[in-house]
């Protein structure tokens, strides 16, 4: 039966409206197959009805693969309390008729391809508690009239193309618990009026262009568990009032222009904190030892600041730590053995500091590491064999630009999951262990600028020459470098020696050719003179006169060559 006939045969108004909605949608997976007048609309997929089964109160078609535009008939279902069309491929704009759905408590249109501006008529949905229309292509400003939705608890406008500033009217949303405005083009200061959202638990402004200081009044939202202000242009210090936010679990202020020090009064009370991200700012002062009291930490990233001092031994108390990034600071001292207590650690990044000493052998306890970076420091000693026990290492092992000495441990051949290995710019000696041939997952290798020698394992023949250059005078041989000599396994002559020999051969050949040409020319000249002399002998008086002249030129009979003499 065609859709037109189905519409004509529909017995009730909700059924009629829904079938018209279906007629404007593309349904490749058949989720609307049950939408037929042959059955009651309350039995249709995604439809929820009132108790008396006369009205549609909920429509849930999320993640159904639907495309097309939303039919205007949908807005006639005025009994709808929940409308969820999220995670589809719907296009078009949000029509002004949406204001008809005044019974709505939840409107979820996020993760589609909707465009245009947010209609002001959305302010008529006074019962709305959840409004999620982000992850679309919405443009324009955030209408201040959203501040009239006083029952709103969740507002999701992230991942759009909204511009302008945050309306101060959002401070009227006293019931607001979650506010998502991330990944837009919003700018200006964070309004002080946001302090009115005292029940706020999640506040996300990531990746916009907000400027100015962080309002201290944010601390009045004492229920905050997630505060994300990263990738903006915020300045000033972190407000000391933040010490009141004892329920924080996720704090991300990275990639701003924040200054000042990390005071114990501000942060040591964050006993529930799991994610502490302050990277890429201009923070100064000593790396605080009180970090070790935040025992719930799963992620600590203080990289790319101006922090100095030693790595706190107390970090060994953070047994839940999965990621520790302190790179790009001015840290000194050694790597504390206590980091070996971090048995859940996945990522350890200490590169670009002034750390000295050796890598502690307790590193072997960090068996879950899949990324280890300690490059661009002043580490010395040998590379510990214990690193070969970190068999989960996969992303990278980077020990470059230090002063490691000794041989490359054969135990590194156990890191069969490793994709990138960088041991360049050290003082490593000896041969490349044959055990490294087992690293078949490697797609980047750098052993350059050491004192290595001997044959390169055949497994590494596909890497560029730059991976092996700058080693000892005896150097490395084998592909991709020069071929090794069979006797003793030493490499052949260097490129410079080969070029020199070729030059000598070419020069010598040229000289010999020139000498031969000179001799041949001289012989030809003499032969011509003798030929002329022979002609003169057989030519009478004129010949005698010519012979006298030639004798005079040659200086006597003893210098006159005869053809018979030349032949002899």
PDB file of C-alpha atoms in Angstrom, residues 1-296:
ATOM      1  CA  UNK A   1       0.000   0.000   0.000  1.00  0.00           C
ATOM      2  CA  UNK A   2       1.447   3.409  -0.937  1.00  0.00           C
ATOM      3  CA  UNK A   3       2.097   6.105   1.652  1.00  0.00           C
ATOM      4  CA  UNK A   4      -0.670   8.270   0.111  1.00  0.00           C
ATOM      5  CA  UNK A   5      -3.243   5.488   0.509  1.00  0.00           C
ATOM      6  CA  UNK A   6      -1.982   4.862   4.023  1.00  0.00           C
ATOM      7  CA  UNK A   7      -2.501   8.490   4.901  1.00  0.00           C
ATOM      8  CA  UNK A   8      -5.997   8.425   3.470  1.00  0.00           C
ATOM      9  CA  UNK A   9      -6.858   5.321   5.458  1.00  0.00           C
ATOM     10  CA  UNK A  10      -5.495   6.583   8.729  1.00  0.00           C
ATOM     11  CA  UNK A  11      -8.168   6.512  11.382  1.00  0.00           C
ATOM     12  CA  UNK A  12      -6.840   8.944  13.966  1.00  0.00           C
ATOM     13  CA  UNK A  13      -5.110  12.294  13.979  1.00  0.00           C
ATOM     14  CA  UNK A  14      -1.838  11.073  15.617  1.00  0.00           C
ATOM     15  CA  UNK A  15      -1.687   8.269  13.084  1.00  0.00           C
ATOM     16  CA  UNK A  16      -2.224  10.731  10.248  1.00  0.00           C
ATOM     17  CA  UNK A  17       0.478  13.072  11.488  1.00  0.00           C
ATOM     18  CA  UNK A  18       3.004  10.292  12.000  1.00  0.00           C
ATOM     19  CA  UNK A  19       2.438   8.843   8.534  1.00  0.00           C
ATOM     20  CA  UNK A  20       3.033  12.261   7.024  1.00  0.00           C
ATOM     21  CA  UNK A  21       6.243  12.509   9.024  1.00  0.00           C
ATOM     22  CA  UNK A  22       7.238   9.110   7.638  1.00  0.00           C
ATOM     23  CA  UNK A  23       6.526  10.220   4.076  1.00  0.00           C
ATOM     24  CA  UNK A  24       9.262  12.881   4.271  1.00  0.00           C
ATOM     25  CA  UNK A  25      11.909  10.653   5.748  1.00  0.00           C
ATOM     26  CA  UNK A  26      14.337   8.276   4.074  1.00  0.00           C
ATOM     27  CA  UNK A  27      14.437   5.043   6.042  1.00  0.00           C
ATOM     28  CA  UNK A  28      17.187   2.762   4.675  1.00  0.00           C
ATOM     29  CA  UNK A  29      17.161   0.360   7.623  1.00  0.00           C
ATOM     30  CA  UNK A  30      13.403  -0.061   7.839  1.00  0.00           C
ATOM     31  CA  UNK A  31      12.942   1.169  11.408  1.00  0.00           C
ATOM     32  CA  UNK A  32       9.605   2.700  10.348  1.00  0.00           C
ATOM     33  CA  UNK A  33       8.357  -0.497   8.695  1.00  0.00           C
ATOM     34  CA  UNK A  34       5.813  -1.014  11.449  1.00  0.00           C
ATOM     35  CA  UNK A  35       4.294   2.425  10.801  1.00  0.00           C
ATOM     36  CA  UNK A  36       1.216   1.242   8.954  1.00  0.00           C
ATOM     37  CA  UNK A  37      -2.505   1.951   9.318  1.00  0.00           C
ATOM     38  CA  UNK A  38      -3.005  -1.771   9.587  1.00  0.00           C
ATOM     39  CA  UNK A  39      -1.886  -1.565  13.235  1.00  0.00           C
ATOM     40  CA  UNK A  40      -2.549   0.893  16.012  1.00  0.00           C
ATOM     41  CA  UNK A  41       0.026   3.722  16.107  1.00  0.00           C
ATOM     42  CA  UNK A  42       0.798   2.969  19.774  1.00  0.00           C
ATOM     43  CA  UNK A  43       2.399  -0.282  18.557  1.00  0.00           C
ATOM     44  CA  UNK A  44       4.657   1.453  16.086  1.00  0.00           C
ATOM     45  CA  UNK A  45       8.401   1.381  16.621  1.00  0.00           C
ATOM     46  CA  UNK A  46       9.663   4.322  18.686  1.00  0.00           C
ATOM     47  CA  UNK A  47       6.179   5.543  19.625  1.00  0.00           C
ATOM     48  CA  UNK A  48       5.013   5.816  23.235  1.00  0.00           C
ATOM     49  CA  UNK A  49       1.405   6.662  23.995  1.00  0.00           C
ATOM     50  CA  UNK A  50      -0.671   7.971  26.864  1.00  0.00           C
ATOM     51  CA  UNK A  51      -2.429   5.513  29.148  1.00  0.00           C
ATOM     52  CA  UNK A  52      -5.663   5.785  27.191  1.00  0.00           C
ATOM     53  CA  UNK A  53      -3.681   5.234  23.932  1.00  0.00           C
ATOM     54  CA  UNK A  54      -5.126   8.301  22.275  1.00  0.00           C
ATOM     55  CA  UNK A  55      -2.091  10.568  22.276  1.00  0.00           C
ATOM     56  CA  UNK A  56       1.586  10.245  21.439  1.00  0.00           C
ATOM     57  CA  UNK A  57       3.657  11.383  24.420  1.00  0.00           C
ATOM     58  CA  UNK A  58       7.107  10.221  23.303  1.00  0.00           C
ATOM     59  CA  UNK A  59       8.837   9.630  20.000  1.00  0.00           C
ATOM     60  CA  UNK A  60      12.265   7.985  20.185  1.00  0.00           C
ATOM     61  CA  UNK A  61      13.959   7.356  16.845  1.00  0.00           C
ATOM     62  CA  UNK A  62      17.552   8.077  17.835  1.00  0.00           C
ATOM     63  CA  UNK A  63      20.390   6.449  15.912  1.00  0.00           C
ATOM     64  CA  UNK A  64      18.030   5.016  13.295  1.00  0.00           C
ATOM     65  CA  UNK A  65      19.846   6.044  10.112  1.00  0.00           C
ATOM     66  CA  UNK A  66      17.029   8.385   9.073  1.00  0.00           C
ATOM     67  CA  UNK A  67      17.635  11.217   6.639  1.00  0.00           C
ATOM     68  CA  UNK A  68      15.569  13.973   5.075  1.00  0.00           C
ATOM     69  CA  UNK A  69      13.838  16.876   6.750  1.00  0.00           C
ATOM     70  CA  UNK A  70      11.501  16.985   9.718  1.00  0.00           C
ATOM     71  CA  UNK A  71       7.900  17.264   8.519  1.00  0.00           C
ATOM     72  CA  UNK A  72       5.860  20.235   9.739  1.00  0.00           C
ATOM     73  CA  UNK A  73       3.219  17.698  10.778  1.00  0.00           C
ATOM     74  CA  UNK A  74       5.410  16.633  13.659  1.00  0.00           C
ATOM     75  CA  UNK A  75       4.796  19.916  15.424  1.00  0.00           C
ATOM     76  CA  UNK A  76       1.079  19.120  15.533  1.00  0.00           C
ATOM     77  CA  UNK A  77       1.707  16.324  18.029  1.00  0.00           C
ATOM     78  CA  UNK A  78       1.179  18.753  20.869  1.00  0.00           C
ATOM     79  CA  UNK A  79       1.003  16.048  23.525  1.00  0.00           C
ATOM     80  CA  UNK A  80       4.644  15.112  22.990  1.00  0.00           C
ATOM     81  CA  UNK A  81       6.684  15.183  26.180  1.00  0.00           C
ATOM     82  CA  UNK A  82       9.844  13.601  24.759  1.00  0.00           C
ATOM     83  CA  UNK A  83      11.128  14.001  21.212  1.00  0.00           C
ATOM     84  CA  UNK A  84      14.392  12.211  20.445  1.00  0.00           C
ATOM     85  CA  UNK A  85      15.598  12.268  16.836  1.00  0.00           C
ATOM     86  CA  UNK A  86      19.277  12.451  17.742  1.00  0.00           C
ATOM     87  CA  UNK A  87      22.153  10.762  15.917  1.00  0.00           C
ATOM     88  CA  UNK A  88      20.533  10.611  12.492  1.00  0.00           C
ATOM     89  CA  UNK A  89      21.153  12.413   9.197  1.00  0.00           C
ATOM     90  CA  UNK A  90      18.361  14.957   9.329  1.00  0.00           C
ATOM     91  CA  UNK A  91      18.805  18.285   7.571  1.00  0.00           C
ATOM     92  CA  UNK A  92      16.978  21.571   7.285  1.00  0.00           C
ATOM     93  CA  UNK A  93      16.353  24.035  10.084  1.00  0.00           C
ATOM     94  CA  UNK A  94      14.575  23.928  13.421  1.00  0.00           C
ATOM     95  CA  UNK A  95      11.227  25.562  12.511  1.00  0.00           C
ATOM     96  CA  UNK A  96       9.508  28.214  14.554  1.00  0.00           C
ATOM     97  CA  UNK A  97       6.532  25.835  14.885  1.00  0.00           C
ATOM     98  CA  UNK A  98       8.503  23.969  17.520  1.00  0.00           C
ATOM     99  CA  UNK A  99       6.959  26.429  19.958  1.00  0.00           C
ATOM    100  CA  UNK A 100       3.698  24.446  19.669  1.00  0.00           C
ATOM    101  CA  UNK A 101       5.115  21.513  21.631  1.00  0.00           C
ATOM    102  CA  UNK A 102       4.525  23.149  24.975  1.00  0.00           C
ATOM    103  CA  UNK A 103       4.291  19.809  26.797  1.00  0.00           C
ATOM    104  CA  UNK A 104       7.889  18.915  25.909  1.00  0.00           C
ATOM    105  CA  UNK A 105      10.227  18.156  28.770  1.00  0.00           C
ATOM    106  CA  UNK A 106      13.036  16.726  26.620  1.00  0.00           C
ATOM    107  CA  UNK A 107      14.043  17.816  23.115  1.00  0.00           C
ATOM    108  CA  UNK A 108      16.956  15.913  21.644  1.00  0.00           C
ATOM    109  CA  UNK A 109      17.957  16.782  18.082  1.00  0.00           C
ATOM    110  CA  UNK A 110      21.725  16.610  18.529  1.00  0.00           C
ATOM    111  CA  UNK A 111      24.123  14.866  16.152  1.00  0.00           C
ATOM    112  CA  UNK A 112      22.345  15.610  12.884  1.00  0.00           C
ATOM    113  CA  UNK A 113      22.919  18.051  10.017  1.00  0.00           C
ATOM    114  CA  UNK A 114      20.462  20.732  11.075  1.00  0.00           C
ATOM    115  CA  UNK A 115      21.359  24.280  10.077  1.00  0.00           C
ATOM    116  CA  UNK A 116      20.138  27.828  10.573  1.00  0.00           C
ATOM    117  CA  UNK A 117      19.657  29.712  13.817  1.00  0.00           C
ATOM    118  CA  UNK A 118      18.096  28.680  17.104  1.00  0.00           C
ATOM    119  CA  UNK A 119      14.475  29.935  16.880  1.00  0.00           C
ATOM    120  CA  UNK A 120      13.394  32.288  19.633  1.00  0.00           C
ATOM    121  CA  UNK A 121      10.091  30.401  19.787  1.00  0.00           C
ATOM    122  CA  UNK A 122      11.962  27.707  21.680  1.00  0.00           C
ATOM    123  CA  UNK A 123      11.437  29.914  24.739  1.00  0.00           C
ATOM    124  CA  UNK A 124       7.746  28.896  24.733  1.00  0.00           C
ATOM    125  CA  UNK A 125       8.669  25.388  25.895  1.00  0.00           C
ATOM    126  CA  UNK A 126       8.335  26.316  29.554  1.00  0.00           C
ATOM    127  CA  UNK A 127       8.353  22.709  30.779  1.00  0.00           C
ATOM    128  CA  UNK A 128      11.597  21.863  29.007  1.00  0.00           C
ATOM    129  CA  UNK A 129      14.198  20.245  31.237  1.00  0.00           C
ATOM    130  CA  UNK A 130      16.569  18.812  28.639  1.00  0.00           C
ATOM    131  CA  UNK A 131      17.506  20.713  25.475  1.00  0.00           C
ATOM    132  CA  UNK A 132      20.225  19.070  23.409  1.00  0.00           C
ATOM    133  CA  UNK A 133      20.559  20.414  19.876  1.00  0.00           C
ATOM    134  CA  UNK A 134      24.334  20.475  19.578  1.00  0.00           C
ATOM    135  CA  UNK A 135      26.605  18.701  17.115  1.00  0.00           C
ATOM    136  CA  UNK A 136      24.753  20.265  14.197  1.00  0.00           C
ATOM    137  CA  UNK A 137      25.544  23.110  11.828  1.00  0.00           C
ATOM    138  CA  UNK A 138      23.633  25.744  13.745  1.00  0.00           C
ATOM    139  CA  UNK A 139      24.815  29.333  13.337  1.00  0.00           C
ATOM    140  CA  UNK A 140      24.076  32.740  14.790  1.00  0.00           C
ATOM    141  CA  UNK A 141      24.007  33.691  18.448  1.00  0.00           C
ATOM    142  CA  UNK A 142      22.581  31.966  21.485  1.00  0.00           C
ATOM    143  CA  UNK A 143      19.214  33.561  21.887  1.00  0.00           C
ATOM    144  CA  UNK A 144      18.906  35.238  25.298  1.00  0.00           C
ATOM    145  CA  UNK A 145      15.335  33.943  25.493  1.00  0.00           C
ATOM    146  CA  UNK A 146      16.699  30.535  26.470  1.00  0.00           C
ATOM    147  CA  UNK A 147      17.043  32.205  29.863  1.00  0.00           C
ATOM    148  CA  UNK A 148      13.229  31.993  30.119  1.00  0.00           C
ATOM    149  CA  UNK A 149      13.343  28.181  30.296  1.00  0.00           C
ATOM    150  CA  UNK A 150      13.575  28.198  34.058  1.00  0.00           C
ATOM    151  CA  UNK A 151      13.002  24.441  34.391  1.00  0.00           C
ATOM    152  CA  UNK A 152      16.009  23.647  32.205  1.00  0.00           C
ATOM    153  CA  UNK A 153      18.513  21.233  33.709  1.00  0.00           C
ATOM    154  CA  UNK A 154      20.599  20.289  30.668  1.00  0.00           C
ATOM    155  CA  UNK A 155      21.533  22.654  27.844  1.00  0.00           C
ATOM    156  CA  UNK A 156      23.672  21.161  25.081  1.00  0.00           C
ATOM    157  CA  UNK A 157      24.738  23.531  22.297  1.00  0.00           C
ATOM    158  CA  UNK A 158      28.254  22.210  21.740  1.00  0.00           C
ATOM    159  CA  UNK A 159      29.912  21.366  18.413  1.00  0.00           C
ATOM    160  CA  UNK A 160      28.074  23.936  16.320  1.00  0.00           C
ATOM    161  CA  UNK A 161      29.090  27.205  14.679  1.00  0.00           C
ATOM    162  CA  UNK A 162      27.514  29.581  17.166  1.00  0.00           C
ATOM    163  CA  UNK A 163      29.138  32.971  17.686  1.00  0.00           C
ATOM    164  CA  UNK A 164      28.756  35.978  19.935  1.00  0.00           C
ATOM    165  CA  UNK A 165      28.900  35.815  23.707  1.00  0.00           C
ATOM    166  CA  UNK A 166      27.190  33.860  26.444  1.00  0.00           C
ATOM    167  CA  UNK A 167      23.917  35.656  27.241  1.00  0.00           C
ATOM    168  CA  UNK A 168      23.895  36.837  30.826  1.00  0.00           C
ATOM    169  CA  UNK A 169      20.271  35.621  30.951  1.00  0.00           C
ATOM    170  CA  UNK A 170      21.579  32.074  31.316  1.00  0.00           C
ATOM    171  CA  UNK A 171      22.240  33.022  34.907  1.00  0.00           C
ATOM    172  CA  UNK A 172      18.459  32.814  35.447  1.00  0.00           C
ATOM    173  CA  UNK A 173      18.540  29.036  34.982  1.00  0.00           C
ATOM    174  CA  UNK A 174      18.616  28.179  38.663  1.00  0.00           C
ATOM    175  CA  UNK A 175      17.957  24.482  38.020  1.00  0.00           C
ATOM    176  CA  UNK A 176      20.753  24.121  35.447  1.00  0.00           C
ATOM    177  CA  UNK A 177      22.981  21.124  36.103  1.00  0.00           C
ATOM    178  CA  UNK A 178      24.868  20.690  32.814  1.00  0.00           C
ATOM    179  CA  UNK A 179      25.864  23.423  30.357  1.00  0.00           C
ATOM    180  CA  UNK A 180      27.691  22.367  27.182  1.00  0.00           C
ATOM    181  CA  UNK A 181      28.903  25.166  24.876  1.00  0.00           C
ATOM    182  CA  UNK A 182      32.157  23.572  23.693  1.00  0.00           C
ATOM    183  CA  UNK A 183      33.551  23.656  20.137  1.00  0.00           C
ATOM    184  CA  UNK A 184      31.859  26.846  18.921  1.00  0.00           C
ATOM    185  CA  UNK A 185      33.053  30.315  17.959  1.00  0.00           C
ATOM    186  CA  UNK A 186      31.932  32.053  21.121  1.00  0.00           C
ATOM    187  CA  UNK A 187      33.973  34.895  22.544  1.00  0.00           C
ATOM    188  CA  UNK A 188      34.076  37.614  25.168  1.00  0.00           C
ATOM    189  CA  UNK A 189      34.329  37.145  28.924  1.00  0.00           C
ATOM    190  CA  UNK A 190      32.618  34.431  30.919  1.00  0.00           C
ATOM    191  CA  UNK A 191      29.699  36.379  32.426  1.00  0.00           C
ATOM    192  CA  UNK A 192      29.637  36.841  36.174  1.00  0.00           C
ATOM    193  CA  UNK A 193      25.898  36.128  36.060  1.00  0.00           C
ATOM    194  CA  UNK A 194      26.686  32.449  35.601  1.00  0.00           C
ATOM    195  CA  UNK A 195      26.955  32.352  39.384  1.00  0.00           C
ATOM    196  CA  UNK A 196      23.166  32.133  39.377  1.00  0.00           C
ATOM    197  CA  UNK A 197      23.473  28.510  38.220  1.00  0.00           C
ATOM    198  CA  UNK A 198      24.231  27.294  41.709  1.00  0.00           C
ATOM    199  CA  UNK A 199      23.250  23.711  40.903  1.00  0.00           C
ATOM    200  CA  UNK A 200      25.723  23.501  38.038  1.00  0.00           C
ATOM    201  CA  UNK A 201      27.595  20.197  37.970  1.00  0.00           C
ATOM    202  CA  UNK A 202      29.096  20.232  34.452  1.00  0.00           C
ATOM    203  CA  UNK A 203      30.336  23.380  32.698  1.00  0.00           C
ATOM    204  CA  UNK A 204      32.141  22.960  29.375  1.00  0.00           C
ATOM    205  CA  UNK A 205      33.415  25.883  27.270  1.00  0.00           C
ATOM    206  CA  UNK A 206      36.269  24.016  25.584  1.00  0.00           C
ATOM    207  CA  UNK A 207      37.673  25.311  22.300  1.00  0.00           C
ATOM    208  CA  UNK A 208      36.123  28.736  21.918  1.00  0.00           C
ATOM    209  CA  UNK A 209      37.676  32.200  22.092  1.00  0.00           C
ATOM    210  CA  UNK A 210      36.703  33.323  25.569  1.00  0.00           C
ATOM    211  CA  UNK A 211      39.018  35.905  27.090  1.00  0.00           C
ATOM    212  CA  UNK A 212      39.579  37.692  30.357  1.00  0.00           C
ATOM    213  CA  UNK A 213      39.917  36.121  33.805  1.00  0.00           C
ATOM    214  CA  UNK A 214      38.124  33.089  35.166  1.00  0.00           C
ATOM    215  CA  UNK A 215      35.264  34.476  37.276  1.00  0.00           C
ATOM    216  CA  UNK A 216      35.804  33.724  40.934  1.00  0.00           C
ATOM    217  CA  UNK A 217      32.036  33.444  41.300  1.00  0.00           C
ATOM    218  CA  UNK A 218      32.170  30.076  39.538  1.00  0.00           C
ATOM    219  CA  UNK A 219      33.245  28.759  42.913  1.00  0.00           C
ATOM    220  CA  UNK A 220      29.724  29.414  44.179  1.00  0.00           C
ATOM    221  CA  UNK A 221      28.610  26.387  42.150  1.00  0.00           C
ATOM    222  CA  UNK A 222      29.897  24.080  44.839  1.00  0.00           C
ATOM    223  CA  UNK A 223      28.332  21.022  43.181  1.00  0.00           C
ATOM    224  CA  UNK A 224      30.625  21.300  40.161  1.00  0.00           C
ATOM    225  CA  UNK A 225      32.146  17.962  39.258  1.00  0.00           C
ATOM    226  CA  UNK A 226      33.369  18.785  35.726  1.00  0.00           C
ATOM    227  CA  UNK A 227      34.838  22.169  34.771  1.00  0.00           C
ATOM    228  CA  UNK A 228      36.380  22.421  31.305  1.00  0.00           C
ATOM    229  CA  UNK A 229      37.611  25.794  30.062  1.00  0.00           C
ATOM    230  CA  UNK A 230      40.476  24.557  27.875  1.00  0.00           C
ATOM    231  CA  UNK A 231      41.583  25.982  24.507  1.00  0.00           C
ATOM    232  CA  UNK A 232      40.506  29.561  25.068  1.00  0.00           C
ATOM    233  CA  UNK A 233      42.335  32.835  25.708  1.00  0.00           C
ATOM    234  CA  UNK A 234      41.741  33.147  29.422  1.00  0.00           C
ATOM    235  CA  UNK A 235      44.243  35.177  31.433  1.00  0.00           C
ATOM    236  CA  UNK A 236      45.105  35.947  35.035  1.00  0.00           C
ATOM    237  CA  UNK A 237      45.475  33.515  37.895  1.00  0.00           C
ATOM    238  CA  UNK A 238      43.321  30.600  38.920  1.00  0.00           C
ATOM    239  CA  UNK A 239      40.890  32.059  41.509  1.00  0.00           C
ATOM    240  CA  UNK A 240      41.810  31.059  45.068  1.00  0.00           C
ATOM    241  CA  UNK A 241      38.085  30.536  45.699  1.00  0.00           C
ATOM    242  CA  UNK A 242      38.353  27.342  43.646  1.00  0.00           C
ATOM    243  CA  UNK A 243      39.449  25.649  46.833  1.00  0.00           C
ATOM    244  CA  UNK A 244      35.725  25.457  47.683  1.00  0.00           C
ATOM    245  CA  UNK A 245      35.044  23.115  44.750  1.00  0.00           C
ATOM    246  CA  UNK A 246      35.738  19.980  46.750  1.00  0.00           C
ATOM    247  CA  UNK A 247      33.458  17.856  44.550  1.00  0.00           C
ATOM    248  CA  UNK A 248      35.509  18.441  41.401  1.00  0.00           C
ATOM    249  CA  UNK A 249      36.446  15.287  39.536  1.00  0.00           C
ATOM    250  CA  UNK A 250      37.506  16.813  36.219  1.00  0.00           C
ATOM    251  CA  UNK A 251      39.361  20.137  35.939  1.00  0.00           C
ATOM    252  CA  UNK A 252      40.702  21.162  32.538  1.00  0.00           C
ATOM    253  CA  UNK A 253      42.124  24.684  32.187  1.00  0.00           C
ATOM    254  CA  UNK A 254      44.794  23.773  29.628  1.00  0.00           C
ATOM    255  CA  UNK A 255      45.793  25.809  26.565  1.00  0.00           C
ATOM    256  CA  UNK A 256      45.124  29.260  27.978  1.00  0.00           C
ATOM    257  CA  UNK A 257      47.370  32.083  29.208  1.00  0.00           C
ATOM    258  CA  UNK A 258      46.984  31.524  32.925  1.00  0.00           C
ATOM    259  CA  UNK A 259      49.758  32.612  35.267  1.00  0.00           C
ATOM    260  CA  UNK A 260      50.675  32.250  38.922  1.00  0.00           C
ATOM    261  CA  UNK A 261      51.618  29.300  41.098  1.00  0.00           C
ATOM    262  CA  UNK A 262      49.818  26.154  42.178  1.00  0.00           C
ATOM    263  CA  UNK A 263      49.018  26.854  45.809  1.00  0.00           C
ATOM    264  CA  UNK A 264      48.211  24.148  48.271  1.00  0.00           C
ATOM    265  CA  UNK A 265      45.236  26.148  49.554  1.00  0.00           C
ATOM    266  CA  UNK A 266      43.639  26.067  46.116  1.00  0.00           C
ATOM    267  CA  UNK A 267      44.008  22.483  45.098  1.00  0.00           C
ATOM    268  CA  UNK A 268      45.049  20.198  47.940  1.00  0.00           C
ATOM    269  CA  UNK A 269      41.397  19.825  49.002  1.00  0.00           C
ATOM    270  CA  UNK A 270      40.444  18.251  45.658  1.00  0.00           C
ATOM    271  CA  UNK A 271      40.402  14.751  47.114  1.00  0.00           C
ATOM    272  CA  UNK A 272      37.922  13.531  44.473  1.00  0.00           C
ATOM    273  CA  UNK A 273      39.863  14.929  41.532  1.00  0.00           C
ATOM    274  CA  UNK A 274      40.534  12.349  38.811  1.00  0.00           C
ATOM    275  CA  UNK A 275      41.611  14.563  35.889  1.00  0.00           C
ATOM    276  CA  UNK A 276      43.892  17.543  36.584  1.00  0.00           C
ATOM    277  CA  UNK A 277      44.834  19.258  33.319  1.00  0.00           C
ATOM    278  CA  UNK A 278      46.692  22.584  33.352  1.00  0.00           C
ATOM    279  CA  UNK A 279      49.067  22.157  30.416  1.00  0.00           C
ATOM    280  CA  UNK A 280      50.165  24.867  27.993  1.00  0.00           C
ATOM    281  CA  UNK A 281      49.808  27.854  30.277  1.00  0.00           C
ATOM    282  CA  UNK A 282      52.391  30.113  31.921  1.00  0.00           C
ATOM    283  CA  UNK A 283      52.285  28.689  35.416  1.00  0.00           C
ATOM    284  CA  UNK A 284      55.398  29.125  37.552  1.00  0.00           C
ATOM    285  CA  UNK A 285      56.766  27.992  40.891  1.00  0.00           C
ATOM    286  CA  UNK A 286      57.928  24.681  42.285  1.00  0.00           C
ATOM    287  CA  UNK A 287      56.308  21.421  41.277  1.00  0.00           C
ATOM    288  CA  UNK A 288      54.160  20.919  44.411  1.00  0.00           C
ATOM    289  CA  UNK A 289      54.670  17.906  46.629  1.00  0.00           C
ATOM    290  CA  UNK A 290      51.029  17.976  47.765  1.00  0.00           C
ATOM    291  CA  UNK A 291      50.067  16.449  44.404  1.00  0.00           C
ATOM    292  CA  UNK A 292      50.709  13.110  46.031  1.00  0.00           C
ATOM    293  CA  UNK A 293      47.732  13.646  48.348  1.00  0.00           C
ATOM    294  CA  UNK A 294      45.332  13.575  45.379  1.00  0.00           C
ATOM    295  CA  UNK A 295      45.149   9.828  45.469  1.00  0.00           C
ATOM    296  CA  UNK A 296      42.156   9.536  43.114  1.00  0.00           C
TER     297      UNK A 296
END
